[in-house]
Coordinates of C-alpha atoms in Angstrom, one line a residue:
Chain A
N1 CA -98.3 -38.7 20.0
A2 CA -100.7 -36.5 22.0
G3 CA -97.7 -35.1 24.0
V4 CA -98.7 -33.7 27.3
T5 CA -102.5 -33.5 28.0
Q6 CA -104.2 -31.7 30.8
T7 CA -107.9 -31.7 31.9
P8 CA -109.9 -29.8 32.5
K9 CA -109.1 -26.7 30.4
F10 CA -111.2 -24.4 32.7
Q11 CA -112.5 -24.8 36.2
V12 CA -114.3 -22.6 38.7
L13 CA -114.3 -23.6 42.4
K14 CA -115.6 -22.2 45.6
T15 CA -113.3 -21.6 48.5
G16 CA -112.8 -24.8 50.5
Q17 CA -113.6 -27.2 47.6
S18 CA -111.1 -29.8 46.5
M19 CA -110.3 -31.0 43.1
T20 CA -107.7 -32.8 41.0
L21 CA -106.0 -31.5 37.9
Q22 CA -105.1 -34.3 35.5
C23 CA -101.9 -34.5 33.5
A24 CA -100.8 -37.3 31.2
Q25 CA -97.9 -37.8 28.8
D26 CA -97.3 -40.4 26.2
M27 CA -93.6 -39.7 25.5
N28 CA -92.2 -42.1 28.1
H29 CA -90.7 -39.2 30.0
E30 CA -89.3 -39.9 33.4
Y31 CA -89.5 -36.3 34.6
M32 CA -92.8 -34.5 35.2
S33 CA -93.5 -31.1 36.9
W34 CA -96.4 -28.8 37.8
Y35 CA -96.1 -25.0 37.5
R36 CA -98.4 -22.2 38.1
Q37 CA -98.4 -19.0 36.1
D38 CA -99.5 -15.7 37.7
P39 CA -99.4 -12.3 36.0
G40 CA -96.0 -10.6 36.3
M41 CA -94.4 -13.6 38.0
G42 CA -93.5 -16.0 35.3
L43 CA -94.0 -19.7 36.1
R44 CA -93.3 -21.2 39.5
L45 CA -92.6 -24.8 40.3
I46 CA -95.2 -26.5 42.6
H47 CA -94.1 -30.1 42.6
Y48 CA -92.1 -32.4 40.5
S49 CA -91.3 -36.1 40.0
V50 CA -88.2 -37.9 38.7
G51 CA -90.0 -41.2 38.2
A52 CA -92.9 -43.3 39.3
G53 CA -93.2 -43.3 43.0
I54 CA -90.9 -40.4 43.5
T55 CA -92.1 -36.8 44.1
D56 CA -90.7 -33.7 45.7
Q57 CA -91.7 -30.1 46.5
G58 CA -90.9 -27.1 44.3
E59 CA -91.0 -23.4 45.2
V60 CA -94.7 -23.1 46.0
P61 CA -96.0 -26.5 47.2
N62 CA -98.4 -25.4 50.0
G63 CA -102.0 -26.3 49.4
Y64 CA -101.1 -28.9 46.8
N65 CA -100.5 -32.7 46.8
V66 CA -99.2 -34.9 44.0
S67 CA -98.6 -38.6 43.4
R68 CA -96.9 -40.5 40.6
S69 CA -98.2 -44.1 40.4
T70 CA -97.4 -44.5 36.7
T71 CA -94.9 -43.0 34.3
E72 CA -97.7 -41.5 32.3
D73 CA -99.8 -39.7 34.9
F74 CA -99.1 -36.9 37.4
P75 CA -102.2 -35.5 39.0
L76 CA -102.2 -32.4 41.1
R77 CA -104.6 -32.2 44.0
L78 CA -105.9 -29.0 45.6
L79 CA -106.9 -30.0 49.1
S80 CA -109.0 -27.0 50.1
A81 CA -109.1 -24.3 47.4
A82 CA -108.3 -20.7 48.3
P83 CA -108.7 -17.5 46.1
S84 CA -104.8 -17.3 46.2
Q85 CA -104.8 -20.5 44.1
T86 CA -106.5 -18.7 41.2
S87 CA -104.0 -19.2 38.4
V88 CA -103.1 -21.0 35.2
Y89 CA -101.6 -24.4 35.9
F90 CA -99.2 -26.1 33.5
C91 CA -97.9 -29.6 33.6
A92 CA -94.6 -30.5 31.9
S93 CA -92.5 -33.5 31.1
S94 CA -89.0 -34.2 29.9
F95 CA -86.4 -37.0 29.5
G96 CA -84.4 -35.0 32.0
Q97 CA -80.9 -35.7 30.7
Y98 CA -79.0 -33.4 28.5
P99 CA -79.2 -32.9 25.6
Y100 CA -82.9 -33.9 25.9
N101 CA -83.7 -31.9 29.0
E102 CA -86.1 -29.4 27.5
Q103 CA -89.6 -29.6 29.1
F104 CA -92.7 -30.1 27.0
F105 CA -95.7 -28.3 28.4
G106 CA -99.4 -29.1 28.3
P107 CA -102.0 -26.6 27.2
G108 CA -102.7 -25.5 30.8
T109 CA -105.7 -25.4 33.1
R110 CA -107.2 -22.0 34.0
L111 CA -108.5 -22.2 37.6
T112 CA -110.6 -19.6 39.3
V113 CA -111.4 -19.9 43.0
L114 CA -114.3 -17.7 44.3
Chain B
A1 CA -80.4 -19.6 45.0
Q2 CA -81.1 -19.4 41.3
K3 CA -82.7 -16.4 39.8
V4 CA -83.7 -15.2 36.3
T5 CA -84.4 -11.5 35.6
Q6 CA -86.1 -10.2 32.4
A7 CA -86.1 -6.5 33.1
Q8 CA -88.2 -5.6 30.0
T9 CA -91.8 -6.2 31.0
E10 CA -93.2 -5.1 27.6
I11 CA -91.7 -4.2 24.3
S12 CA -93.6 -2.8 21.3
V13 CA -92.0 -2.4 17.8
V14 CA -93.0 -1.9 14.3
E15 CA -92.9 -4.9 11.9
K16 CA -89.4 -5.5 10.3
E17 CA -87.6 -3.9 13.2
D18 CA -85.0 -5.9 15.0
V19 CA -85.6 -6.5 18.7
T20 CA -83.5 -7.9 21.6
L21 CA -85.0 -9.5 24.7
D22 CA -82.7 -9.4 27.7
C23 CA -82.2 -12.2 30.2
V24 CA -79.8 -12.1 33.2
Y25 CA -79.4 -15.0 35.5
E26 CA -77.8 -15.9 38.8
T27 CA -76.6 -19.3 39.9
R28 CA -73.8 -20.7 42.0
D29 CA -73.6 -23.9 39.9
T30 CA -70.9 -24.4 37.3
T31 CA -73.0 -26.6 35.2
Y32 CA -76.5 -25.3 34.3
Y33 CA -78.9 -25.0 31.4
L34 CA -80.6 -21.9 30.0
F35 CA -83.8 -22.0 27.9
W36 CA -86.1 -19.7 26.0
Y37 CA -89.8 -20.4 25.7
K38 CA -92.4 -18.6 23.6
Q39 CA -96.0 -18.2 24.8
P40 CA -98.3 -16.9 22.0
P41 CA -101.7 -15.5 22.6
S42 CA -103.2 -19.0 22.5
G43 CA -101.4 -19.7 25.8
E44 CA -99.3 -22.8 25.1
L45 CA -95.6 -22.8 25.9
V46 CA -93.3 -23.5 23.0
F47 CA -89.6 -24.5 23.5
L48 CA -87.2 -22.4 21.4
I49 CA -83.7 -23.1 22.5
R50 CA -81.5 -24.8 25.2
R51 CA -77.9 -23.8 26.0
N52 CA -75.4 -25.7 28.2
S53 CA -73.2 -23.5 30.4
F54 CA -70.1 -25.0 28.9
D55 CA -71.2 -24.0 25.4
E56 CA -70.8 -20.3 24.8
Q57 CA -71.3 -20.4 21.1
N58 CA -73.9 -18.1 19.8
E59 CA -76.7 -19.7 17.8
I60 CA -78.8 -18.5 14.9
S61 CA -82.0 -20.1 13.7
G62 CA -83.5 -18.2 10.8
R63 CA -84.5 -14.8 12.1
Y64 CA -83.8 -15.8 15.7
S65 CA -80.4 -15.6 17.4
W66 CA -79.1 -16.0 20.9
N67 CA -76.1 -14.5 22.6
F68 CA -74.8 -16.3 25.6
Q69 CA -72.2 -14.5 27.7
K70 CA -71.1 -16.2 30.9
S71 CA -69.0 -13.1 31.9
T72 CA -72.1 -11.0 32.3
S73 CA -74.5 -13.9 33.1
S74 CA -76.7 -13.0 30.2
F75 CA -78.5 -15.0 27.6
N76 CA -80.1 -12.5 25.2
F77 CA -82.5 -13.3 22.4
T78 CA -82.7 -11.2 19.2
I79 CA -85.4 -11.4 16.5
T80 CA -84.3 -9.9 13.2
A81 CA -86.9 -8.4 10.8
S82 CA -89.7 -9.0 13.3
Q83 CA -93.1 -10.1 12.1
V84 CA -96.6 -9.8 13.6
V85 CA -96.5 -13.6 14.3
D86 CA -93.6 -13.0 16.7
S87 CA -96.0 -11.2 19.1
A88 CA -96.0 -13.3 22.3
V89 CA -94.7 -13.5 25.8
Y90 CA -91.1 -14.8 25.9
F91 CA -89.7 -16.5 28.9
C92 CA -86.1 -17.1 29.8
A93 CA -85.5 -20.0 32.2
L94 CA -82.6 -21.7 34.1
S95 CA -82.1 -25.2 35.5
E96 CA -79.2 -26.7 37.4
A97 CA -77.5 -29.8 36.1
E98 CA -78.8 -32.2 38.7
G99 CA -82.3 -30.8 38.7
A100 CA -83.1 -30.5 35.1
Q101 CA -86.8 -30.8 35.8
K102 CA -86.7 -27.8 38.1
L103 CA -86.9 -24.7 35.9
V104 CA -86.7 -21.2 37.3
F105 CA -88.4 -18.7 35.1
G106 CA -88.0 -15.0 34.5
Q107 CA -91.0 -12.8 34.7
G108 CA -91.4 -12.8 30.9
T109 CA -91.3 -10.1 28.3
R110 CA -94.5 -9.3 26.3
L111 CA -93.5 -8.5 22.8
T112 CA -95.9 -6.8 20.5
I113 CA -95.1 -6.4 16.8
N114 CA -97.3 -3.8 15.2
P115 CA -98.0 -3.9 11.4

């Protein structure tokens, strides 16, 4: 199993550009989430999904869109990049139900917006 | 609202010392889950432990131990006989029972083990 994979590993954007961060998992997990990690703030939830076709907002959803057309994939779209979106982005997945509710994280995407 | 506080931003100890990382949480839920994750310098997030709010047993795994106390809303993590490989950022996190995919993280504690 590859687990949770994310592409790209690094990305530099100019303000106003759009892009999609890719996330895929091969563990047949129903739950998938996107987090951003900023210095001194831990990780904060952007969007999450409890299954194909179902998504919802987390703590910091502004400026981001998601969709979940398949169980495996959960892409995160930046509509118009801003310097405040410079961060490390992590995708995660889990079965969701105790005792298998720990989240497995991808390796992260480091995004810089100039 | 749920909140996790890791008051120790950075800790530095000499190898073989014991070290405790503090985690204090706030929630109005009666059923919730607590987690610890490790983030080594390579950047990935590694799951260490999960604790159900109804299970207050402490847990030991090798040099690692966890002390869960509902009375003080704390879930502290102790490393015994620390090693250089334990150097990492450690995160405590909380999720409610119905939103297991929605983790609330603490700010993290950067632990440096010096040889």
